[in-house]
Short mmCIF file of C-alpha atoms and ligand atoms in Angstrom, two decimals:
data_model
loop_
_atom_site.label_atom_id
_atom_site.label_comp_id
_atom_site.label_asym_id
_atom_site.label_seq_id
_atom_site.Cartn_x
_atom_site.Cartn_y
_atom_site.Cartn_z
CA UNK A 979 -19.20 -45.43 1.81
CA UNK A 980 -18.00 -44.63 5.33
CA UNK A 981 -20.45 -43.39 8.24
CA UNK A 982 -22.23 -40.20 7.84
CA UNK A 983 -19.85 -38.63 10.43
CA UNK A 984 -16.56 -39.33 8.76
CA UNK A 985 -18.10 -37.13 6.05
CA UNK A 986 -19.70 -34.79 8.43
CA UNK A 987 -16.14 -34.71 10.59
CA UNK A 988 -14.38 -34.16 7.51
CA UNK A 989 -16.59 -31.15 5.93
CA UNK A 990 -16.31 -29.40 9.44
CA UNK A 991 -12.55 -29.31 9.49
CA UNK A 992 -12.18 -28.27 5.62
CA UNK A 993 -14.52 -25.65 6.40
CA UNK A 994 -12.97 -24.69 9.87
CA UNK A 995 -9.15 -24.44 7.85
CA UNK A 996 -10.39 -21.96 5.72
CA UNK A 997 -10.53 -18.63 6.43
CA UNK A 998 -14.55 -18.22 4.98
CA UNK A 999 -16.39 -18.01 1.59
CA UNK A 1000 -17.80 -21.17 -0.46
CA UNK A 1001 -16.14 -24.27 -1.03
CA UNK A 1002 -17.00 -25.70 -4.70
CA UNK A 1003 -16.96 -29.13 -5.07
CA UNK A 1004 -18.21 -30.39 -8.13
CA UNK A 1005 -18.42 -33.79 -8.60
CA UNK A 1006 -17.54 -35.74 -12.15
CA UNK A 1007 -19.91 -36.12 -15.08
CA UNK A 1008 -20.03 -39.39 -17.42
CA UNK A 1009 -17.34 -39.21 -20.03
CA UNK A 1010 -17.76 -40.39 -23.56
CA UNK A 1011 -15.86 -42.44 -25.22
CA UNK A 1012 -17.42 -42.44 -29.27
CA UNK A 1013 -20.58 -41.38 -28.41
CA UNK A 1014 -22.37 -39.53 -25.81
CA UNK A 1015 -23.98 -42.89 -24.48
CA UNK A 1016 -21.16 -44.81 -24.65
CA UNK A 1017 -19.08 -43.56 -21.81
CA UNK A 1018 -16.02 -44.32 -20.27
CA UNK A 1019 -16.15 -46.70 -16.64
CA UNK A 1020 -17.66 -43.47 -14.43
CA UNK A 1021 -15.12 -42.44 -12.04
CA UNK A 1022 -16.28 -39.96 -9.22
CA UNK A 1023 -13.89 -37.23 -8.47
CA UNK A 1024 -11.59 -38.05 -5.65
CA UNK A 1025 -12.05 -35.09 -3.49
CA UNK A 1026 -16.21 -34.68 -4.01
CA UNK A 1027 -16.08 -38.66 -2.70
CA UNK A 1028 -13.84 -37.51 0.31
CA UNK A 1029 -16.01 -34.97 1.05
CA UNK A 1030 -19.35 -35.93 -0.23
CA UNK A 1031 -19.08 -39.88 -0.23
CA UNK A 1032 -21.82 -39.93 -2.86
CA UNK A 1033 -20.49 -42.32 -5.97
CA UNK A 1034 -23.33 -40.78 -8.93
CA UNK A 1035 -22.36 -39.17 -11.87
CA UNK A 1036 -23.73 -35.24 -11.85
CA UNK A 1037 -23.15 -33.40 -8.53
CA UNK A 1038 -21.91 -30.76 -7.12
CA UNK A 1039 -21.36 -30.76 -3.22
CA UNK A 1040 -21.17 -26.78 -1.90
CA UNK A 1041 -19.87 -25.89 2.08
CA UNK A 1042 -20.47 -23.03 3.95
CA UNK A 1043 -16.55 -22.36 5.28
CA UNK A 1044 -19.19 -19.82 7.20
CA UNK A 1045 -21.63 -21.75 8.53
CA UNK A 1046 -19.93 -25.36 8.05
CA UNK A 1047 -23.59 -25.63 6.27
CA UNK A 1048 -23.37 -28.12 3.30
CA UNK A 1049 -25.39 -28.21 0.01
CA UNK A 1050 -25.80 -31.20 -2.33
CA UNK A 1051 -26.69 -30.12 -5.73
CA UNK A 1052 -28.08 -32.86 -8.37
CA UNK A 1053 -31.46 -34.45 -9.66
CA UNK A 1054 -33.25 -37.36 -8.78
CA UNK A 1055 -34.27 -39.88 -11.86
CA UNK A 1056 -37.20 -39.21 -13.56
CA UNK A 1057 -38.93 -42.72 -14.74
CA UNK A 1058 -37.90 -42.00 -18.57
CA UNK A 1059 -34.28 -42.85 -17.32
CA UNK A 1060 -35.12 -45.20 -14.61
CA UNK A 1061 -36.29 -47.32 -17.69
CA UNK A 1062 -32.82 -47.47 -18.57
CA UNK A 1063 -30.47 -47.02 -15.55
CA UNK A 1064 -32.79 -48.87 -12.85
CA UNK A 1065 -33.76 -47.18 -9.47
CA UNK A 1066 -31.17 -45.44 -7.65
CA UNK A 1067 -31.52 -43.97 -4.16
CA UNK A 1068 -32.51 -40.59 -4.08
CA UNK A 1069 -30.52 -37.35 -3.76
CA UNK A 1070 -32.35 -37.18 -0.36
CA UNK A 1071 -31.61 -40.23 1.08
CA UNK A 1072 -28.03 -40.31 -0.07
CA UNK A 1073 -26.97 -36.62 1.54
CA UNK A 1074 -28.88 -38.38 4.90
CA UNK A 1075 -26.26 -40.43 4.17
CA UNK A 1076 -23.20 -38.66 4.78
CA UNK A 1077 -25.05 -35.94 7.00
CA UNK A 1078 -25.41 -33.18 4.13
CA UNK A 1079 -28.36 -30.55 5.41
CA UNK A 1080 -29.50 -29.62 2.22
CA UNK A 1081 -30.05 -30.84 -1.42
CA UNK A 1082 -31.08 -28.63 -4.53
CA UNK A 1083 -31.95 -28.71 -7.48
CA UNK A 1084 -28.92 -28.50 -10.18
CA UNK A 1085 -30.60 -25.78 -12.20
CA UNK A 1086 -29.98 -24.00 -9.16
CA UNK A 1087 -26.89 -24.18 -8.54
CA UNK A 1088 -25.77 -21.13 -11.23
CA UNK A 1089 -27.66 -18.75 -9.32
CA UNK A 1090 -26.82 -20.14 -6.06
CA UNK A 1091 -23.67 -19.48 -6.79
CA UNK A 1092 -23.74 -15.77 -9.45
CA UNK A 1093 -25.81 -14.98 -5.66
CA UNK A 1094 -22.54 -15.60 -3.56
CA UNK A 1095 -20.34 -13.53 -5.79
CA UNK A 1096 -22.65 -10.56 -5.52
CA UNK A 1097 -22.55 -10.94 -2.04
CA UNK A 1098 -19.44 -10.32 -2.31
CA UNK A 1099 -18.06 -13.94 -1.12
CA UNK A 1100 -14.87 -16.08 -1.87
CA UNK A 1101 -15.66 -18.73 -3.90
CA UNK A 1102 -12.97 -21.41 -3.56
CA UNK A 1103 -12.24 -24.44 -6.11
CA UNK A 1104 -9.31 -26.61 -6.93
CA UNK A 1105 -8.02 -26.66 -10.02
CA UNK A 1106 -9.82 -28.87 -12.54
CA UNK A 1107 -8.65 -31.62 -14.92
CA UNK A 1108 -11.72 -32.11 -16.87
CA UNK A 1109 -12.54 -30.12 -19.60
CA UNK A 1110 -16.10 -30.52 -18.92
CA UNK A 1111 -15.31 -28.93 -15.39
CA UNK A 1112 -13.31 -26.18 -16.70
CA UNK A 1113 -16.22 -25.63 -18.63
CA UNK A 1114 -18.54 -25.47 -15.86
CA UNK A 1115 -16.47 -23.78 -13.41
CA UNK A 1116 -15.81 -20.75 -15.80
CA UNK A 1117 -19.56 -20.31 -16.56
CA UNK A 1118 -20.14 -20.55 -12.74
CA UNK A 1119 -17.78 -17.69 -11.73
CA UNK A 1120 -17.22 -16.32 -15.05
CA UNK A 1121 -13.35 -17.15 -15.23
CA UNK A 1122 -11.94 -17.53 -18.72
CA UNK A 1123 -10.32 -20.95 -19.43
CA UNK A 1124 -6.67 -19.88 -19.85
CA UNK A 1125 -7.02 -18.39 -15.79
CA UNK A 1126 -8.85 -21.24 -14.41
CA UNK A 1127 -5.58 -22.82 -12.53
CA UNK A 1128 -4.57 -19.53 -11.26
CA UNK A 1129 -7.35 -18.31 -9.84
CA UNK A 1130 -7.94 -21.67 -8.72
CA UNK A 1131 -8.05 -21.96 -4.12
CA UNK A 1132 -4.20 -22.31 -2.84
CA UNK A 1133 -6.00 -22.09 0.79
CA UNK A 1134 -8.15 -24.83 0.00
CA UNK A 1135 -6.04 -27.19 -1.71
CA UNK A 1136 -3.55 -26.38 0.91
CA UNK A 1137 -6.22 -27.38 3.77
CA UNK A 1138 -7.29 -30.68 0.89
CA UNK A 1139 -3.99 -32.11 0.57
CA UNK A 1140 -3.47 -31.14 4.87
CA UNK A 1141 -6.97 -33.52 5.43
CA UNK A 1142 -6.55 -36.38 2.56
CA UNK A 1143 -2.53 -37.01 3.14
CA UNK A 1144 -3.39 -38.24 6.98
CA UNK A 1145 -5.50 -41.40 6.34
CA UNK A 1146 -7.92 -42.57 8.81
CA UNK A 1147 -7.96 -45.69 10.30
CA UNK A 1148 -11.39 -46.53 7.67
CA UNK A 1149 -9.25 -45.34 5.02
CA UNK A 1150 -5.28 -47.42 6.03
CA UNK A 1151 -8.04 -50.90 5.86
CA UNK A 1152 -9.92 -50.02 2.62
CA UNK A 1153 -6.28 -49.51 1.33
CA UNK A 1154 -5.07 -53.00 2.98
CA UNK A 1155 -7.91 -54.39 0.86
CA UNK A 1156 -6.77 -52.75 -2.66
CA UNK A 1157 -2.84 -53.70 -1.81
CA UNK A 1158 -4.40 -57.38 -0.85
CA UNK A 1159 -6.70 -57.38 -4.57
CA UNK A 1160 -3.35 -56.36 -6.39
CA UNK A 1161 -1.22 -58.88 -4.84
CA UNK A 1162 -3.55 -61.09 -5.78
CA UNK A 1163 -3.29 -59.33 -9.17
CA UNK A 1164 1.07 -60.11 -9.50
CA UNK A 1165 0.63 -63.78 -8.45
CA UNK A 1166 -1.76 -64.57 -10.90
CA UNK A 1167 0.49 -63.17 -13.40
CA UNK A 1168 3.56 -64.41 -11.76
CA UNK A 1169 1.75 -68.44 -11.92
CA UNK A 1170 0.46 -67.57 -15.21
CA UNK A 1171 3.02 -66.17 -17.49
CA UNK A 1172 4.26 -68.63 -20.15
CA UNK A 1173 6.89 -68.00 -23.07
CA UNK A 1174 4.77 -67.88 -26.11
CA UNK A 1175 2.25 -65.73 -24.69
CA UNK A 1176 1.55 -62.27 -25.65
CA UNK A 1177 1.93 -59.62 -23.03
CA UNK A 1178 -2.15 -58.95 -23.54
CA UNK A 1179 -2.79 -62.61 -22.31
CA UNK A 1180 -0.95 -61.53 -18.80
CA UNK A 1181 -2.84 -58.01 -18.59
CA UNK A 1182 -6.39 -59.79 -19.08
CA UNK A 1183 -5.42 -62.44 -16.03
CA UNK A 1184 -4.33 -59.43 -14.17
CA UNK A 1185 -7.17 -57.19 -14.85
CA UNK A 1186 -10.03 -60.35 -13.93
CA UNK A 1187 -8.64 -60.28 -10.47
CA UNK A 1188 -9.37 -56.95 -10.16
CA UNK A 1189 -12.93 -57.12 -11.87
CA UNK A 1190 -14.02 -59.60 -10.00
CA UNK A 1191 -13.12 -57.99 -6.70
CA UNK A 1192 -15.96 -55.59 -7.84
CA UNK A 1193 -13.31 -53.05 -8.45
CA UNK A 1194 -11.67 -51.81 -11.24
CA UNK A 1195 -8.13 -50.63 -11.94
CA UNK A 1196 -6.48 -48.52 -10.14
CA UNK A 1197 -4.83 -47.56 -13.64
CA UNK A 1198 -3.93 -48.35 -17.01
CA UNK A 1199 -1.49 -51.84 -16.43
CA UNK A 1200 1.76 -51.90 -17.44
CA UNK A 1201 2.52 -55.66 -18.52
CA UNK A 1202 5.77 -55.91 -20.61
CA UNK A 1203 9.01 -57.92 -21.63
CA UNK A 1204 9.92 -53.53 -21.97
CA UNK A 1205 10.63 -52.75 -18.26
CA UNK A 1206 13.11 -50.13 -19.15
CA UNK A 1207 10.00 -48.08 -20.63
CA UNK A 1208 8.67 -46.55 -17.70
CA UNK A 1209 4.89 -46.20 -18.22
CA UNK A 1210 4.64 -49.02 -21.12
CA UNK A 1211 1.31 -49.69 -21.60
CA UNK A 1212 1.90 -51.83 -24.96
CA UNK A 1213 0.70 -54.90 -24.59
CA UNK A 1214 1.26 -56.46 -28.20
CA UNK A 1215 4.43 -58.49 -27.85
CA UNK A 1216 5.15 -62.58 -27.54
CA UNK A 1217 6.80 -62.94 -24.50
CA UNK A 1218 9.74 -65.83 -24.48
CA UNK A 1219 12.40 -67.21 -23.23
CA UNK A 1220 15.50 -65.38 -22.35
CA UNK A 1221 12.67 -62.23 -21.29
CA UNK A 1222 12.49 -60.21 -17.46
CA UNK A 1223 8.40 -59.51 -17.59
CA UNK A 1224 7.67 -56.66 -15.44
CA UNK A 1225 4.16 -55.89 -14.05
CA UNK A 1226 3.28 -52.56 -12.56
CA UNK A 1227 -0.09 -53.04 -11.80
CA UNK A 1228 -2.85 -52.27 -9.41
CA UNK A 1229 -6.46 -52.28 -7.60
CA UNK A 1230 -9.11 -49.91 -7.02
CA UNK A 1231 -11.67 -51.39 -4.23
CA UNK A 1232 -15.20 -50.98 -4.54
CA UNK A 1233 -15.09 -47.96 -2.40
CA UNK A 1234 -12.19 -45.99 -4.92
CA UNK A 1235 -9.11 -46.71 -3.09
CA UNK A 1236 -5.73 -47.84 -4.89
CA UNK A 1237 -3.18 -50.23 -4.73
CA UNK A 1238 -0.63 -49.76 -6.45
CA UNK A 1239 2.38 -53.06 -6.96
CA UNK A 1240 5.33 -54.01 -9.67
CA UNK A 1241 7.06 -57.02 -9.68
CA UNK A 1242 9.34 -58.63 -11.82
CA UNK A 1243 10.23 -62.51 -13.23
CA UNK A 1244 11.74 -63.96 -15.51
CA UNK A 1245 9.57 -65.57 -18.23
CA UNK A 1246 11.59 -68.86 -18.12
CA UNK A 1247 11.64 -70.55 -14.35
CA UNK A 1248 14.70 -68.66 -13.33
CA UNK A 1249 16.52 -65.96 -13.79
CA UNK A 1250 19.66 -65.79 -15.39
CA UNK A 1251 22.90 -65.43 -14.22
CA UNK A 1252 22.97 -61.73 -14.64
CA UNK A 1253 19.18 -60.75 -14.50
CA UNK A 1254 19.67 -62.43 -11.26
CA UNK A 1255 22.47 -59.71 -9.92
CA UNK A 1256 20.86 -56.80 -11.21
CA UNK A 1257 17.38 -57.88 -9.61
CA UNK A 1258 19.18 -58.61 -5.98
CA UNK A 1259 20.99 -54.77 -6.76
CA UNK A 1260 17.67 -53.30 -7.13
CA UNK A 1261 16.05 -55.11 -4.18
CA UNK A 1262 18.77 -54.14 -1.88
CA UNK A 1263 18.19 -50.71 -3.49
CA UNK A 1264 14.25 -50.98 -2.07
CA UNK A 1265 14.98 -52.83 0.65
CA UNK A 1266 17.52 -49.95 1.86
CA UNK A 1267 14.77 -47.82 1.42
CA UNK A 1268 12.24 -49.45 3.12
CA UNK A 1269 14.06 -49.74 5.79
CA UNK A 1270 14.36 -45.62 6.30
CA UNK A 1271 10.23 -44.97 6.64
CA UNK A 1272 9.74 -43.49 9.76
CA UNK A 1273 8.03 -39.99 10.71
CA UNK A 1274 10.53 -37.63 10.50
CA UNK A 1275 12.53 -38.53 8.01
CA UNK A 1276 12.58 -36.95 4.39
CA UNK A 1277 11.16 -39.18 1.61
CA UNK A 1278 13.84 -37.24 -0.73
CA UNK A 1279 16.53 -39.27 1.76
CA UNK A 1280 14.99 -42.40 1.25
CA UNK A 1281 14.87 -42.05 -2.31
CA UNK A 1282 18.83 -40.56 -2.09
CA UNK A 1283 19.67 -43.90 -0.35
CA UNK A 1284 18.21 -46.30 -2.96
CA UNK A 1285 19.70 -43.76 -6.06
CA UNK A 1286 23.44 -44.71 -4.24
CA UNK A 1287 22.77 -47.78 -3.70
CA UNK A 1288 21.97 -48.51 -7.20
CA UNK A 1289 25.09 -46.19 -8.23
CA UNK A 1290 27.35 -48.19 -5.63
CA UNK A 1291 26.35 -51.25 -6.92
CA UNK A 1292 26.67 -50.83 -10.30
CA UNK A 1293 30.67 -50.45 -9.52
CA UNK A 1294 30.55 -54.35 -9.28
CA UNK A 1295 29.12 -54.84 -12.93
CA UNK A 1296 31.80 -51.83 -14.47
CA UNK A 1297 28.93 -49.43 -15.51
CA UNK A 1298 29.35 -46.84 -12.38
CA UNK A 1299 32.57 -44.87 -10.74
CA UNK A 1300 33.93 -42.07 -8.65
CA UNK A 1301 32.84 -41.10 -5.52
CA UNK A 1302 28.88 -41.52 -4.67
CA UNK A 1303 28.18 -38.90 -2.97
CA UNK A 1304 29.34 -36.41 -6.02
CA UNK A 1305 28.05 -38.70 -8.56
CA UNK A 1306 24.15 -38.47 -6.69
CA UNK A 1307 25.01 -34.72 -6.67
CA UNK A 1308 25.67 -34.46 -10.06
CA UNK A 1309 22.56 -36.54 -11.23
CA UNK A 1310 24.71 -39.47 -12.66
CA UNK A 1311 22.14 -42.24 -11.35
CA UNK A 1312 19.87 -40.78 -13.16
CA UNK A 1313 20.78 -42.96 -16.49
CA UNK A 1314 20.14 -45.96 -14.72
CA UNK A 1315 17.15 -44.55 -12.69
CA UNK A 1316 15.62 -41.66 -14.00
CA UNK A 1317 12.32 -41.14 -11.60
CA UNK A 1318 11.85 -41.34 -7.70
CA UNK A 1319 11.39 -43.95 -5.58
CA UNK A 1320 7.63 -43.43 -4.95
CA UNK A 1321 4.45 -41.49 -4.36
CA UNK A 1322 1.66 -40.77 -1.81
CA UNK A 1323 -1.66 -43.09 -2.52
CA UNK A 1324 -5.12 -43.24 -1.61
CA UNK A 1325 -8.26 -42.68 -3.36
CA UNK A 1326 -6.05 -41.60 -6.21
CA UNK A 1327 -2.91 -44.04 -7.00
CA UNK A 1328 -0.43 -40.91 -7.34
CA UNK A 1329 -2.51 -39.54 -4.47
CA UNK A 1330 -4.14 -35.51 -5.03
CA UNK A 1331 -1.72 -35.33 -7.94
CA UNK A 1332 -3.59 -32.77 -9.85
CA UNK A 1333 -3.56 -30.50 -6.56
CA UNK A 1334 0.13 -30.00 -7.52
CA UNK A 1335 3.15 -32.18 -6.58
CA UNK A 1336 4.72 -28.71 -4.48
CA UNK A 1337 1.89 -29.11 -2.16
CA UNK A 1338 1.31 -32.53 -1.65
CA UNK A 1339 4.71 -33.61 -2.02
CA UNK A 1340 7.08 -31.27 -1.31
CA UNK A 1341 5.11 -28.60 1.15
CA UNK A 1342 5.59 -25.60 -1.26
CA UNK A 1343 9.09 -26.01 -1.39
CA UNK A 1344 10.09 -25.78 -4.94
CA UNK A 1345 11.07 -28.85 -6.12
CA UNK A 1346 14.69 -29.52 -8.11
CA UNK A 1347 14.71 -29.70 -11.57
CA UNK A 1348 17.52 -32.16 -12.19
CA UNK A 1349 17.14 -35.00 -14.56
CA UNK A 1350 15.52 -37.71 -12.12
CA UNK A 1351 14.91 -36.11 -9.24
CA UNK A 1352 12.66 -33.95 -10.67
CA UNK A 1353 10.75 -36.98 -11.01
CA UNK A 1354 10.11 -37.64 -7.27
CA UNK A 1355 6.68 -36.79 -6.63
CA UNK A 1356 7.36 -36.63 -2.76
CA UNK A 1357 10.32 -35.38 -1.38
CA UNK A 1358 8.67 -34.22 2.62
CA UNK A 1359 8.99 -35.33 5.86
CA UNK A 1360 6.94 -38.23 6.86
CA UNK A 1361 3.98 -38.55 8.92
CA UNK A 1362 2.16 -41.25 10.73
CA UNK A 1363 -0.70 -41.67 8.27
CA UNK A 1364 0.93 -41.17 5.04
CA UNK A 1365 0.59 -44.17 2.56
CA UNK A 1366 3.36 -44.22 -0.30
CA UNK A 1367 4.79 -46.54 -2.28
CA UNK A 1368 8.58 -47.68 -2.53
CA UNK A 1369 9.72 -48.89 -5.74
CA UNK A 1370 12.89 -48.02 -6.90
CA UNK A 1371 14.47 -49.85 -9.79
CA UNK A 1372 16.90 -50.47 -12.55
CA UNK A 1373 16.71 -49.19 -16.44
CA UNK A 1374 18.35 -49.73 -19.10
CA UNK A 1375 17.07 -46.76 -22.06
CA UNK A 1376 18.96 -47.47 -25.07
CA UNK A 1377 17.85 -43.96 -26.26
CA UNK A 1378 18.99 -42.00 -22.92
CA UNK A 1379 22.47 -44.30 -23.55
CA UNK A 1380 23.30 -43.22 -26.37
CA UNK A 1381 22.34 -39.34 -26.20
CA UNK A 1382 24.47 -39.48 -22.99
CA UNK A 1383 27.66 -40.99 -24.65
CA UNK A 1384 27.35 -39.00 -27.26
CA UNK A 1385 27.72 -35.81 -24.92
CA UNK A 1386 30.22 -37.53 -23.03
CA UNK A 1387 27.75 -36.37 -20.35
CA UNK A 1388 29.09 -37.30 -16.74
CA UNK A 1389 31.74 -39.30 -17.60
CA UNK A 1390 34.22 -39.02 -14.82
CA UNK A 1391 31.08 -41.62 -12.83
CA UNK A 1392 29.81 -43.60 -15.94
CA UNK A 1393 31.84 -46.30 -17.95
CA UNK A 1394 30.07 -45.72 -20.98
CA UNK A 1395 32.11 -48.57 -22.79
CA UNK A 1396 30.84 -51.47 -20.66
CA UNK A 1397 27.48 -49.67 -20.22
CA UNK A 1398 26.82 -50.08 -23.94
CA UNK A 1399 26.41 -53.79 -23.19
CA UNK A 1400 23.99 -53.37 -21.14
CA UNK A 1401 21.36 -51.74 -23.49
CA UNK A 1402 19.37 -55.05 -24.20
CA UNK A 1403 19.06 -55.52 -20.62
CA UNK A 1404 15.54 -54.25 -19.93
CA UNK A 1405 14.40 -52.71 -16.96
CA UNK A 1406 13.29 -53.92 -13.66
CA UNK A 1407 11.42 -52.79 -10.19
CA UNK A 1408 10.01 -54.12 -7.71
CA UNK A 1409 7.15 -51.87 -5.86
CA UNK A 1410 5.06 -52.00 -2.51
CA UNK A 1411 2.80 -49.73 -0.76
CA UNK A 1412 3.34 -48.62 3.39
CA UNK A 1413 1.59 -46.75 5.69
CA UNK A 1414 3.94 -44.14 8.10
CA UNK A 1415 3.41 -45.36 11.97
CA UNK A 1416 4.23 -44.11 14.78
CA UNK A 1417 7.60 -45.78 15.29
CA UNK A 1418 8.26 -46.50 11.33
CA UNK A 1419 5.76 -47.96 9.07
CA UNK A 1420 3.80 -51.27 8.23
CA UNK A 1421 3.32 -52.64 4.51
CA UNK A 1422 0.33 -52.99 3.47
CA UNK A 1423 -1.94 -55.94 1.97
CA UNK A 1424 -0.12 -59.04 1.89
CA UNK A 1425 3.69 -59.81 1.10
CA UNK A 1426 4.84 -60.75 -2.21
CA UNK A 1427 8.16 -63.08 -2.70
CA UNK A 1428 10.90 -60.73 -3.27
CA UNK A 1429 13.37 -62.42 -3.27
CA UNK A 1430 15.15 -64.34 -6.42
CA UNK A 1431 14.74 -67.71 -4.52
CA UNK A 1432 10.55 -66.69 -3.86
CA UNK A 1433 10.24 -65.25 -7.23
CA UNK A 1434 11.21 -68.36 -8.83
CA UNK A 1435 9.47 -70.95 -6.96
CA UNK A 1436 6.61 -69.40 -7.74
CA UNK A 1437 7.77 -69.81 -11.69
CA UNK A 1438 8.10 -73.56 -11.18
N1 LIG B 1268 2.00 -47.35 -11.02
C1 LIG B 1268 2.43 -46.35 -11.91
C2 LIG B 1268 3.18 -45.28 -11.25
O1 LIG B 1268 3.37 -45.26 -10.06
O2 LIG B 1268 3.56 -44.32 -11.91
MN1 MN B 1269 3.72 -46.42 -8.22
#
């Protein structure tokens, strides 16, 4: 939890952005799993902890955008569940906390809120993506389901994403600490990994360094001799010889911030010839892009510059021709690198995602709908503040292959013929996280080796 006036400071400018009316906050319930007590790892919602800091299941912070008056709605324990749960502060103590004025009682809350709307008062919320607050939210304000992301706030989750994309300097060092846990996270894996092994042996080494930071994950890890599968979360295979491993993994501190890393080795102590020039294509591809962050300049021109280097250097190896700048017009990278070169982070690892990529990535400008690019979740100008992630990378999708070749599809840029070697290949990425300065932008957490060399002395 930060001080009481970061969440004070932070209520007051939400409320002063808007132009009035309530801001609904609710915060996230437990979520079963197979049975109502046996939940899911409780997660609070990202925006109630922004605003309301407080990490307890059951909820709902209100503001006054009128007053800048806040409410925090929510029971204390009675003993029958302190039997069970042990003592937790009180509702009281925690919204003295983080500076909230007021705390009810949630059976209040309905007619707190049926109150406002006869009043004749905005009631603002963002758009929800749990059932149970879809639920909630449409028995609040009596909205049906279907309507519920319509009529959901664009003023507030414009002024939201406005507040949570600048991070604070509290905020850039609780996300040094998750990039530091998940480096820690890849070189445990990276010392670790051992032909024979199943892919499940690497995510469980992976996943203790982030339980016993007293975090958790930041998500689901992707551990796999599969690179070329984007978001492979199969972890059943034997990993040997011959195999690229890639890990796209990363942490979530104590506090709910994410890191967010992938790396890639060979499961033997080196590379091979080739793995070894594809790997150096794709770190010249990040390194190139790296080497653009700076306010000012669009994130959809950082990612261009890695999607021609990749297309550039693929000339070398057969696979790519023509002129670049058509070919990255066209879309023809795409088959080797179908999705952009990163994302925003924070206390979510694709940071305020569900707000809606056109506002927090792309500032309401529509975004294209080309094969790849319309996989860039942030396309903007950057801003000192912004944390994102770089991590372009190579793939090989024996599916996406072969449909293309079949169509013949862009075939004045791809060599299809020597492409079709390729299709065992794999896939490959390498992926660290940065925070926007004012002259350009630091990495955070701690470095880990890039290069071929570094990569394999750590494999010896
Ligand atoms: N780390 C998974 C992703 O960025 O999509
Ligand atoms: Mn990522």
């Amino acid at each position: 939890m930060f001080s009481k006036l970061a969440y004070a400071e932070r209520r007051k400018n939400l409320a002063a952005a808007l132009s009035g009316g309530l801001i609904l906050l609710p915060g996230n319930e437990e979520s079963p799993m197979n049975y109502a007590d046996n939940t899911y790892h409780f997660r609070q919602d990202s925006n109630f902890l922004y605003y309301f800091g407080v990490d307890q299941a059951s909820l709902t912070g209100v503001i006054d955008a009128d007053t800048g008056e806040s409410v925090l709605f929510g029971d204390d324990l009675t003993v029958e569940m302190i039997v069970w749960t042990g003592v937790l502060p009180s509702l009281t103590s925690l919204a003295e906390k983080v500076g909230v004025e007021r705390v009810k009682p949630a059976s209040e809350l309905a007619s707190f809120l049926s109150g406002a709307l006869a009043a004749g008062r905005n009631i603002h919320y963002l758009n929800p993506y749990r059932s149970d607050i879809v639920l909630k939210i449409s028995s609040w304000l009596g909205i049906k389901h279907q309507g519920m992301a319509e009529s959901s706030s664009l003023e507030l989750t414009k002024a939201v994403v406005g507040q949570r994309e600048i991070k604070s300097k509290e905020e850039i060092d609780e996300l040094d600490r998750a990039v530091e846990i998940s480096a820690d996270m890849h070189l445990a894996a990276m010392r670790f990994a051992r032909p024979g092994m199943r892919e499940s042996e690497v995510a469980a080494k992976v996943a203790e360094v982030a339980l016993s930071a007293n975090g958790n994950l930041a998500f689901p890890i992707i551990a796999t001799i599969h690179g070329q599968t984007l978001h492979n979360h199969y972890h059943g295979n034997t990993i040997q010889s011959g195999d690229l491993f890639l890990l796209d993994a990363g942490a979530e501190t104590e506090n709910h911030y994410s890191g967010d890393l992938s790396s890639t080795f060979p499961v033997d102590r080196k590379f091979t010839q080739l793995q070894k020039e594809i790997y150096q294509l794709s770190l010249d591809a990040h390194l190139a892009a790296v080497s653009m962050l700076k306010p000012g300049t669009a994130f959809k021109e950082v990612h261009l510059t890695a999607c021609r280097t990749i297309f550039e250097g693929l000339k070398a190896f057969g696979l790519t021709k023509g002129n670049a700048d058509e070919a990255l017009v066209a879309g023809a990278h795409a088959l080797f690198f179908p999705c952009g070169t990163g994302h925003m982070m924070g206390l979510d690892v694709h940071d305020m995602e569900n707000l809606g990529e056109q506002w927090v990535g792309y500032d309401g400008v529509p975004k294209s709908t080309q094969f790849g690019l319309k996989s860039l979740r942030l396309g903007k100008e950057l801003r000192p503040g912004y944390v994102l992630t770089v991590e372009p990378g190579i793939y090989f999708i024996p599916e996406l292959i072969d449909q293309w070749k079949s169509e013949g599809h862009l075939s004045q840029f791809l060599n299809y013929r020597e492409i079709e070697k390729f299709k065992n290949f794999g896939g490959l990425r390498n992926e660290e996280d940065f925070v926007i300065t004012q002259e350009g932008a630091r990495r955070l957490g701690k470095a880990l080796p890039l290069t071929v060399e570094g990569v394999e002395a750590l494999r010896s």
